[in-house]
XYZ file of C-alpha atoms in Angstrom:
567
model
C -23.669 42.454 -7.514
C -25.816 39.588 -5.747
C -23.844 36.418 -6.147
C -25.469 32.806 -6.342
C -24.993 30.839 -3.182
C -25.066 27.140 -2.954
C -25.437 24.810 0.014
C -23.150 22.537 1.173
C -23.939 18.720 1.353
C -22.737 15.127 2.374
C -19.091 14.718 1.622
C -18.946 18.941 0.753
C -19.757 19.602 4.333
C -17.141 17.053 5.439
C -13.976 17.902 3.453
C -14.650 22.084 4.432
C -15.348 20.869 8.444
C -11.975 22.326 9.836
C -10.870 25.428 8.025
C -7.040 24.158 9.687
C -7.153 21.320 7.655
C -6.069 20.426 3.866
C -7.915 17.773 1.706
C -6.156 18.494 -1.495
C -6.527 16.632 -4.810
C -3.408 16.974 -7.506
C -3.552 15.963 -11.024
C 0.038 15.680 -12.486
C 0.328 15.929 -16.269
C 3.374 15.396 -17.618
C 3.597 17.592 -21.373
C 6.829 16.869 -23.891
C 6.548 18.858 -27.265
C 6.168 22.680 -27.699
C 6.183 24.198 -24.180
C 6.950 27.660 -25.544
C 3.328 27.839 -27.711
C 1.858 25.978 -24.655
C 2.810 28.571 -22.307
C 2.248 31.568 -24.760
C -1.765 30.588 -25.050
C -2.045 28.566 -21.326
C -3.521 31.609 -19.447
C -6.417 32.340 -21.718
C -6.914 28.889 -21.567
C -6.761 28.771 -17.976
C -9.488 32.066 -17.615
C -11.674 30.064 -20.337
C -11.936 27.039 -18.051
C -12.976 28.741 -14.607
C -15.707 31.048 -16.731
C -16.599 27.835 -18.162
C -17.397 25.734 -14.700
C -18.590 27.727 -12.368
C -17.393 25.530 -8.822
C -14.502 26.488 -10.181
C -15.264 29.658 -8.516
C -16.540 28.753 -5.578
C -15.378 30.334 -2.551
C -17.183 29.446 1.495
C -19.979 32.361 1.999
C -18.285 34.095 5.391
C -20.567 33.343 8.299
C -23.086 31.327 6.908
C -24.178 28.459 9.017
C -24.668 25.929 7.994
C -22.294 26.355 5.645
C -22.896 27.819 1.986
C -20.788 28.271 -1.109
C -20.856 31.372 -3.120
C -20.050 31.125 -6.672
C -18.085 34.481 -8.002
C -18.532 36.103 -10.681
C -16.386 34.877 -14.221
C -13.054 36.215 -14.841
C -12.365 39.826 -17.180
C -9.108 38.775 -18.174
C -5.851 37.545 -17.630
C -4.836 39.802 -14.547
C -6.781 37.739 -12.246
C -5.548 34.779 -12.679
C -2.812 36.058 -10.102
C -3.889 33.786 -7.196
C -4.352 31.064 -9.461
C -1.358 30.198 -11.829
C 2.076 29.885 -11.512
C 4.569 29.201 -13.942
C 7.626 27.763 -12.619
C 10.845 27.412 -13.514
C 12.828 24.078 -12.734
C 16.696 23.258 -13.998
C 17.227 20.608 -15.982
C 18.790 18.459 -12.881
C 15.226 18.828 -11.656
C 13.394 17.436 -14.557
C 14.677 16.356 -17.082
C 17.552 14.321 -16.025
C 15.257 13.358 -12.893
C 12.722 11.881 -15.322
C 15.851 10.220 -17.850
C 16.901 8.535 -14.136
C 13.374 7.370 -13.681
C 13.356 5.376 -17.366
C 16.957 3.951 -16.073
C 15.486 2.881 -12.788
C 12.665 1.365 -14.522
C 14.839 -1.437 -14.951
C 16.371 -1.949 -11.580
C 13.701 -2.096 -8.615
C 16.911 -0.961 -6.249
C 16.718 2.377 -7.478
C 14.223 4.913 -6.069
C 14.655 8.185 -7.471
C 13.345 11.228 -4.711
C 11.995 13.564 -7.540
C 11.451 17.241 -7.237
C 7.822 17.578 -8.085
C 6.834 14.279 -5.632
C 8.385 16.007 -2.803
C 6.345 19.523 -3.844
C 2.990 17.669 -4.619
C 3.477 15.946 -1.251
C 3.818 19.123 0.515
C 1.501 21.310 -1.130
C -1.621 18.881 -0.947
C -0.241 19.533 3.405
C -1.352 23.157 3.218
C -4.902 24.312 3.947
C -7.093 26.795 1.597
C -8.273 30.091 2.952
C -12.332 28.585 1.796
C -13.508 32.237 2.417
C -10.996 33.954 0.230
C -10.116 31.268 -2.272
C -11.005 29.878 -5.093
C -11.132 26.003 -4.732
C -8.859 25.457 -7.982
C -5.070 26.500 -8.492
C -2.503 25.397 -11.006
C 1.336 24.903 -11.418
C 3.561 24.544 -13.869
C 6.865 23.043 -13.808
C 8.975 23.614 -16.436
C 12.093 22.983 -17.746
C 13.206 26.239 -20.113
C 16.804 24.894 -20.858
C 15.156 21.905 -23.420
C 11.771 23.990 -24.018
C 9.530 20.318 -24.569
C 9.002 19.184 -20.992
C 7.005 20.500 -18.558
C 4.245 19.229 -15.785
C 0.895 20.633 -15.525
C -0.083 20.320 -12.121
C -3.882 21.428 -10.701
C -4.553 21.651 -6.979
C -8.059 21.248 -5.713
C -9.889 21.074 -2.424
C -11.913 18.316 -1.886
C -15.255 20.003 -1.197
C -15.858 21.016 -4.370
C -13.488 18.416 -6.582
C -13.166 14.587 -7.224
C -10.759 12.818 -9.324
C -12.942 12.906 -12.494
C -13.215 16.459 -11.963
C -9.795 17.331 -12.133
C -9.063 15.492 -15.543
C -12.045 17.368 -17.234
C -10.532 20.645 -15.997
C -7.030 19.445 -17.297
C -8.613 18.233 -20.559
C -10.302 21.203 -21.511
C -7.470 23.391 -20.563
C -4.881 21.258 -22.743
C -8.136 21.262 -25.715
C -8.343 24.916 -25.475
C -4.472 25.710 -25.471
C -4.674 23.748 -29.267
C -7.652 25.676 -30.673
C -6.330 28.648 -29.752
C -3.173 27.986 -31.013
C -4.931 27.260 -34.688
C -5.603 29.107 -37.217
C -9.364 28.634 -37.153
C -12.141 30.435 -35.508
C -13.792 27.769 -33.629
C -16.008 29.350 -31.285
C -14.940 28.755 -27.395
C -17.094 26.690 -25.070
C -19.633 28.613 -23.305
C -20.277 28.924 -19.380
C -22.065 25.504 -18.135
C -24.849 25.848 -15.764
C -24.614 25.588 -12.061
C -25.724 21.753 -11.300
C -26.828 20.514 -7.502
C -24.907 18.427 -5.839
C -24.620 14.870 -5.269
C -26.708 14.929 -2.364
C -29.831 17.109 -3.707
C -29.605 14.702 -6.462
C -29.953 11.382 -4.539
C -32.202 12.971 -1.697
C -34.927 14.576 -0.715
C -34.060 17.809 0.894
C -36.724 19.924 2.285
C -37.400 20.902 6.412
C -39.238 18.091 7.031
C -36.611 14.868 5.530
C -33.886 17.131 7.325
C -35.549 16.366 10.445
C -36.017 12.655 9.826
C -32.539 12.789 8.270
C -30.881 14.094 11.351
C -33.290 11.867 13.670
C -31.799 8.788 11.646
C -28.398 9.988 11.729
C -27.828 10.597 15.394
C -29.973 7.132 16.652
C -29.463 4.905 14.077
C -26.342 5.587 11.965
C -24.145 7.522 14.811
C -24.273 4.067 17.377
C -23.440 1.607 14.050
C -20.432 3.719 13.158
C -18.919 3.815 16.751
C -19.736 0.565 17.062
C -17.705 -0.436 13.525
C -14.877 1.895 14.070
C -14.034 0.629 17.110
C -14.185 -2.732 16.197
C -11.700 -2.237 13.005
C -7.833 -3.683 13.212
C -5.877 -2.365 10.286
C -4.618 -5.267 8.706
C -0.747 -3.461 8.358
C 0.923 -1.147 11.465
C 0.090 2.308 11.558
C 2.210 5.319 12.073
C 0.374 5.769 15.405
C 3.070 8.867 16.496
C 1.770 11.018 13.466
C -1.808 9.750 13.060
C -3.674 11.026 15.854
C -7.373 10.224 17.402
C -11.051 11.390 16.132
C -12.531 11.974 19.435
C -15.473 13.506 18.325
C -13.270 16.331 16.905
C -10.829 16.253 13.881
C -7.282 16.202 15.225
C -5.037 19.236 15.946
C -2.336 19.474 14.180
C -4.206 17.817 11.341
C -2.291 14.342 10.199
C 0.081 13.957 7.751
C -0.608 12.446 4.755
C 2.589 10.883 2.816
C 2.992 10.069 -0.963
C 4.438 7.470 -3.553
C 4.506 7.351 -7.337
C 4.810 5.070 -10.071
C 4.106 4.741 -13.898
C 3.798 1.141 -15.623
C 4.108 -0.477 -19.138
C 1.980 -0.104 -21.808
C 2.291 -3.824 -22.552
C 1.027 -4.519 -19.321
C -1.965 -2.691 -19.431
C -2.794 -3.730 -23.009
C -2.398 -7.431 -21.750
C -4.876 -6.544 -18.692
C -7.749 -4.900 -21.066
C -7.636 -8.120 -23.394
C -7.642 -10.526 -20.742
C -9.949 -8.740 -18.575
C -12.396 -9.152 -21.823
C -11.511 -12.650 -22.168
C -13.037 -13.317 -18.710
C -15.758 -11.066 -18.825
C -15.015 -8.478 -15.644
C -14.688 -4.831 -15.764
C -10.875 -3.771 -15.794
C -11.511 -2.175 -12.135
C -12.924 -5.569 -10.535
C -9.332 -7.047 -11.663
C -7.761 -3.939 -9.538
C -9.542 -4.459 -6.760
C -8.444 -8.120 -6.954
C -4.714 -7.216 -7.465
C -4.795 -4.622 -5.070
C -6.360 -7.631 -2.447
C -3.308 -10.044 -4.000
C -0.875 -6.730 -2.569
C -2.159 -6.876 0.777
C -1.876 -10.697 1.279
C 1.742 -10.591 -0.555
C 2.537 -8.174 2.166
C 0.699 -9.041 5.443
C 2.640 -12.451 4.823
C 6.106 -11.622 3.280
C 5.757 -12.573 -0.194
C 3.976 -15.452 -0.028
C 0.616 -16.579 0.537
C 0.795 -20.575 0.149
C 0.396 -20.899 3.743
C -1.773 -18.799 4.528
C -4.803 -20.885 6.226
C -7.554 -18.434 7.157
C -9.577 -16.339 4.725
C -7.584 -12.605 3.798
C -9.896 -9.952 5.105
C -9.284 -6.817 4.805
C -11.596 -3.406 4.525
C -11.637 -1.882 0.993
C -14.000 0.882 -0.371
C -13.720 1.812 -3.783
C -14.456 5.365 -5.095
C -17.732 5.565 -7.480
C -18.408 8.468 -9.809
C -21.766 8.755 -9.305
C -22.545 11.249 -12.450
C -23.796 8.199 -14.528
C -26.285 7.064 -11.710
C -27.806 10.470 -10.932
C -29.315 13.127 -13.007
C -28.107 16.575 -11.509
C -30.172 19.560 -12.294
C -29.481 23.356 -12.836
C -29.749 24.780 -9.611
C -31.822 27.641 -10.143
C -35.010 25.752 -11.173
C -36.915 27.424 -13.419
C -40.424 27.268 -15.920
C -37.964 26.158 -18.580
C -35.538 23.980 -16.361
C -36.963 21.196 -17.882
C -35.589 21.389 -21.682
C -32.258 21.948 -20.190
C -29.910 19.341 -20.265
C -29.211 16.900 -17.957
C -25.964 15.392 -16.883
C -27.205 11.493 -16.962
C -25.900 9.225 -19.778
C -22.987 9.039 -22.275
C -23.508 12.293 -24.488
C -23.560 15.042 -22.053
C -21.336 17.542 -19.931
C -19.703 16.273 -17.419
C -19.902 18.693 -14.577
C -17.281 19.670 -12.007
C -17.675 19.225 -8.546
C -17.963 16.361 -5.521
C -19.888 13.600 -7.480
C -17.662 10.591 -6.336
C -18.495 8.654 -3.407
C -16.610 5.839 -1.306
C -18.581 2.165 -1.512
C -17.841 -0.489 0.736
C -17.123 -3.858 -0.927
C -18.712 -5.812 1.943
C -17.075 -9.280 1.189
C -13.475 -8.340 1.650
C -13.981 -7.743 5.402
C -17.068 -10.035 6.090
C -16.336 -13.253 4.450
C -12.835 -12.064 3.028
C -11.264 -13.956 0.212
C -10.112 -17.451 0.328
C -6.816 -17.868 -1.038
C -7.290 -21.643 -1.784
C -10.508 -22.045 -2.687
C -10.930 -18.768 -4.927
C -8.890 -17.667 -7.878
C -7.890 -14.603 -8.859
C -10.852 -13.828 -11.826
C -13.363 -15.285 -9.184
C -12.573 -12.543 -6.861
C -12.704 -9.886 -9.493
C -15.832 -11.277 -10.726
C -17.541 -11.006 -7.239
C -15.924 -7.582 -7.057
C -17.972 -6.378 -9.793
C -21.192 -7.808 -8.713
C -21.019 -6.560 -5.091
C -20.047 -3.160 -6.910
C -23.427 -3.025 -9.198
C -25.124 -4.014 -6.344
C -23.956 -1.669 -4.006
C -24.858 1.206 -6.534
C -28.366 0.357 -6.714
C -28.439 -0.006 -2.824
C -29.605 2.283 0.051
C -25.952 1.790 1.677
C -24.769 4.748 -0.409
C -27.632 7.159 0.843
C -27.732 6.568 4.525
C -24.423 6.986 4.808
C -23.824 10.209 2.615
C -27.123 11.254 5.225
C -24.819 10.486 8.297
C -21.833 12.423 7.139
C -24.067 15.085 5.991
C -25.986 15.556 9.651
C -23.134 14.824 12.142
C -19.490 15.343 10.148
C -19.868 19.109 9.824
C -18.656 22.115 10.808
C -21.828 22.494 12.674
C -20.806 19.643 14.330
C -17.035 19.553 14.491
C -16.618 20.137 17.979
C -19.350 17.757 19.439
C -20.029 14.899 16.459
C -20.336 12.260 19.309
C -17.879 10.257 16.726
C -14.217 8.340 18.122
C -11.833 6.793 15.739
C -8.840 5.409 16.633
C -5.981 6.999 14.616
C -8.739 8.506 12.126
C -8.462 5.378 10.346
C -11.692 3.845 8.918
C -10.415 1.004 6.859
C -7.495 -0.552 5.145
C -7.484 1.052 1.847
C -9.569 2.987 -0.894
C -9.212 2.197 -4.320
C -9.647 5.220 -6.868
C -9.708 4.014 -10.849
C -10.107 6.264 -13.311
C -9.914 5.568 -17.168
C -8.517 8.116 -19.276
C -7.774 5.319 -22.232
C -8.964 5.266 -25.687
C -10.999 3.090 -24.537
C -13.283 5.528 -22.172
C -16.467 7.437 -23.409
C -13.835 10.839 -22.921
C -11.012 10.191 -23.306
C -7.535 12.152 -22.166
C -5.894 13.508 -25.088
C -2.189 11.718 -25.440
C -1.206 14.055 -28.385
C -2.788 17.916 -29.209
C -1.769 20.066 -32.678
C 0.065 22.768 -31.292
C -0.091 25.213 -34.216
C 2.233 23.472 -37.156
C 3.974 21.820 -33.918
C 2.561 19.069 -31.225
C 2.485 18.771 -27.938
C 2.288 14.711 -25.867
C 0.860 13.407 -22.427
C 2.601 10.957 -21.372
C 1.159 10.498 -17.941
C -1.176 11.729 -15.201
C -0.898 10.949 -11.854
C -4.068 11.889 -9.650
C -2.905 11.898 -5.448
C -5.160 13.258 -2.330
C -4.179 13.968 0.649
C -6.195 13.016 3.832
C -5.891 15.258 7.259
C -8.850 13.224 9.150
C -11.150 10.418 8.862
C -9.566 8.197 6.174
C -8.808 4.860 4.946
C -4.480 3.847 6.367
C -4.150 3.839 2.295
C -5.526 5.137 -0.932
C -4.647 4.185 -4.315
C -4.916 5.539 -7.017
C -4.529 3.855 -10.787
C -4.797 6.098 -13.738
C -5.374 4.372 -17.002
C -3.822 6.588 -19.948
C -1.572 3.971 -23.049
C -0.323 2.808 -19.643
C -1.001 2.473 -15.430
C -0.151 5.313 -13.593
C -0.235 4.977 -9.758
C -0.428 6.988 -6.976
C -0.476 5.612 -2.618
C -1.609 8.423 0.084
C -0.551 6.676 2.826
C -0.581 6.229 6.890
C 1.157 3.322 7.572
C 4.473 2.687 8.562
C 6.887 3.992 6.097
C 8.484 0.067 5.181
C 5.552 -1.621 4.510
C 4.181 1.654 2.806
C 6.969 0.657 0.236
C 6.339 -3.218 -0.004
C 2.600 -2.696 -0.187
C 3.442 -0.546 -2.698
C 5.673 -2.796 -4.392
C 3.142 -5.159 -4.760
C 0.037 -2.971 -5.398
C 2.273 -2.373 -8.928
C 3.143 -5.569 -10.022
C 0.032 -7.062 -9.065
C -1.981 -5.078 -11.174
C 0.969 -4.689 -13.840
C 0.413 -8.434 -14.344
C -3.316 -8.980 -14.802
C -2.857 -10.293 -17.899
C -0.587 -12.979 -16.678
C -3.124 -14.568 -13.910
C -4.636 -18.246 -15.179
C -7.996 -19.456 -14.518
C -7.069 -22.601 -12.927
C -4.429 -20.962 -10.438
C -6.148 -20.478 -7.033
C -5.235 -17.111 -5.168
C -2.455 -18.447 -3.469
C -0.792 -19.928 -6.121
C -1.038 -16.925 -8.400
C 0.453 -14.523 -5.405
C 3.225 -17.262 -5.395
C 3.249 -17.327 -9.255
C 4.075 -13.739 -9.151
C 6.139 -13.385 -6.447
C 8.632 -15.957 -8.085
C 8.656 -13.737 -11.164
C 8.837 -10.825 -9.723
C 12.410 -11.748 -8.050
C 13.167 -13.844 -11.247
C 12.476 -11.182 -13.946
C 14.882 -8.056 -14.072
C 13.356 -6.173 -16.986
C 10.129 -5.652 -15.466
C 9.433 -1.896 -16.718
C 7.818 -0.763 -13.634
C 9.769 2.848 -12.206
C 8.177 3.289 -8.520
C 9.416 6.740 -7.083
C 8.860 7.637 -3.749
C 8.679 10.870 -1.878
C 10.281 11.497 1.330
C 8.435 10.265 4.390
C 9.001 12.728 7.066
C 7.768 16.573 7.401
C 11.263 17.391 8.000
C 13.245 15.543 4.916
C 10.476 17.278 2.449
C 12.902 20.015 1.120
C 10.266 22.458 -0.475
C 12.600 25.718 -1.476
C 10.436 28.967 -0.456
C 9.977 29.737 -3.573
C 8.092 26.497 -3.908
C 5.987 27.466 -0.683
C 5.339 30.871 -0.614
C 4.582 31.504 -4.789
C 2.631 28.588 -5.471
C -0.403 30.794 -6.062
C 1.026 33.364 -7.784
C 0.956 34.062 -11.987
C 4.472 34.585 -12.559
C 7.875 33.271 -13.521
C 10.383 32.171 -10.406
C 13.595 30.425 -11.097
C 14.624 27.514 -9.425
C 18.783 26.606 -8.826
């Protein structure tokens, strides 16, 4: 049987560069309800969603250079979802009570509960995919069979083929597709989607003669501008220089560690921040991005910003899903392509894949943000305009053009490319709105036959082995903010910035319009010490290869379809 093939582009070729290497995204669901029926129909579920998408089923064509996917044929049944679901069984010390400690802690900022499932995201998103043997997708499930209503749905994805919108679709439709099947009714199942291009087909031209300019433009224009920017960047916060080794023209070996944090907010928080983000007219992530500035300044100088003379610069790219900007076609073009549909606009599938691309908000670095002549809706305000304008600029293309011609495996060994410590800025800022409020939304409550079944949250986390920002978070927008920090910087300020990335944003709705910067850092910082029922539980996972205690169990079975039991 002749299998379709696909070539690899931009960021694809990028994330599958070292075969040694993990760049996994994790989607964390957390289910309460009727984890019995959701089990009992989950695998069918699970089969229906990889026949649906077919990157699901991607795997890296063996040989091919450069570097091609090959998308498998869909799934007969159930039996071959061996490799990719597990169903795992966690004691009630490990989940439930962890999470009941977790609503306690919510109320005292002291406590820091190390949960089970942080520590085995953390360590899982560490470990590389065989790309020639496996799928790209992979789920867990923790559960908790002594109460029978909680459990965590957890899907693992390499980066080449995957984004952070990707990974709630495929969670969607799997939790969508557990509660028809659990009906009574005889609504027909979703059928397979076509096979869409990627990003990069659909923003350039590709043919032999643009590759040639492509790469001409890549290696003299692009490759001296990088070296000469990455050299010139000073993380604004310390480094773990030990564990985060150099790109000398070469990803590092061993790859670098990438180390996690959690936290989940209030829903009156983020109600507050929607009404007041209408009230002054700017886009919910422009106030994120200005929050997520407020963090850094909080924490570069200790809590307090009021004298802080010089302008707060720091480099921050934010993640764009590019599937509204772009229409993607089918990949096999046909006489008839045509009348198929696209995937530009509101009503239309939203395919899986690498569609999201990192934009530099130029101002943050260049001019930076003045803390006393700026307030805190002026900078979110210019955050949103230098955002549309970056998406209708060429910034976006040439650089998806450099990564594609010199950060490949083509490449990997020679990309003329050094970057101290791998890092490339001070933080990337991932939102993504699962709310009511979005055009597709995440379901908070399914019918589970005459029973139901609940989110209440979803945390999305990637890990980072190379060329990478010292931080990335990552603010998931369900009835409430949930938050998620890859970081590389020293484990104590890791915390604090932390801290402060949380109640930053967790107050949004509390910032006035005639408080400069400063003064609203200030403003916050003197509630945040004053106020002790702030409902804010940050959890953290251990910080250190070695204090990760990941049973074997936990290692060695996480891609297999069967039941384990954990003491």
């Amino acid at each position: 049987m002749t299998h379709p093939t696909i070539p690899l582009y931009g960021y694809e070729r990028f994330f599958a560069m070292d075969p040694d290497s993990s760049a996994k995204l994790a989607h964390v669901a957390t289910l309460r309800g009727d984890i019995p029926g959701f089990l009992q129909h989950l695998p069918q579920a699970v089969l229906q969603t990889f026949n649906r998408h077919p990157k699901m089923r991607a795997s890296i064509l063996p040989g091919s250079s450069p570097q091609k996917g090959m998308i498998c044929a869909p799934l007969a049944d159930v039996s071959e979802l061996k490799s990719l679901l597990t169903i795992h069984e966690c004691s009630v010390d490990e989940e439930e009570r962890a999470e009941q400690e977790r609503i306690n802690a919510a109320m005292d900022n002291s406590t820091m509960p190390h949960l089970r499932w942080m520590e085995f995201v953390q360590s899982e998103c560490e470990k590389p995919l065989d790309r020639e043997k496996s799928f790209p997708f992979y789920l867990v499930v923790r559960v908790d069979k002594s109460t029978s209503t909680f459990a965590r749905l957890i899907l693992f994805a390499d980066h080449y083929m995957s984004d952070a919108t990707s990974g709630a679709v495929i969670l969607r439709e799997i939790l969508q597709t557990v509660s028809k099947l659990s009906g009574s009714s005889s609504e027909e199942l979703p059928k397979e989607l076509p096979l869409r291009e990627s990003l990069y087909e659909g923003t350039h031209y590709v043919n032999a003669w643009m590759n040639v300019v492509h790469e001409a433009v890549s290696k003299y224009v692009m490759q001296p501008l990088m070296n000469f920017d990455t050299n010139a960047f000073v993380p604004l916060l310390p480094i773990q220089t030990e564990s985060q080794l150099d790109f000398a023209g070469t990803p590092p070996t061993p790859a670098n560690q990438s180390f996690a944090l959690f936290a989940q907010g209030s829903e009156a928080s983020m109600r507050s921040a929607m009404a007041r983000c209408k009230e002054e007219h700017v886009s919910l992530q422009g106030a994120i991005i200005a929050a997520t500035t407020m963090a850094f300044g909080l924490t570069k100088h200790e809590g307090s910003m009021r004298d802080c003379t010089e302008p707060l610069q720091l480099r921050m790219d934010v993640m764009g899903d590019m599937r509204q900007q772009v229409a993607l076609n089918p990949v096999k073009r046909g006489l008839f392509d045509s009348f198929l549909p696209q995937t530009k606009g509101l009503n239309c599938e939203t395919p899986v894949g690498l569609y999201s691309t990192p934009t530099d908000l130029v101002f943050t670095s260049s001019e930076g943000v003045d803390p006393h002549g700026m307030s805190f809706w002026d900078v979110a305000r210019k955050a949103d305009h230098e955002w549309e304008c970056a998406l209708l600029g060429h910034e976006l293309k040439m650089q998806s053009m450099f990564v594609n011609e010199v950060l490949n495996a083509e490449n990997r060994t020679d990309s003329g490319l050094s970057v101290a410590n791998c890092a490339l800025n001070d933080v990337t800022l991932s939102y993504l709105d699962c709310s009511d409020a979005a055009s597709t939304p995440f379901p908070s409550e399914l019918p589970l036959g005459s029973n139901n079944l609940s989110v209440e949250d979803l945390h999305v986390y990637n890990s980072h082995p190379s060329l990478s920002s010292t931080s990335k978070l990552f603010v998931t927008a369900l009835s409430h903010f949930d938050y998620a920090l890859m970081y590389k910087l020293e484990t104590d300020v890791a915390h604090k910035l932390f801290d402060w990335m949380v109640r930053c944003t967790e107050r949004i709705g509390e910032y006035r319009e005639q408080d400069t910067f400063a003064q609203a850092a200030d403003r916050l910082a003197g509630v945040a010490e004053a106020d002790e029922t702030l409902e804010i539980a940050v959890e953290s996972t251990p910080t250190t290869a070695e204090a990760v205690a990941v049973t074997d169990a936990d290692s060695s079975e996480a891609g297999s379809f069967q039941q384990n039991s954990e003491g």
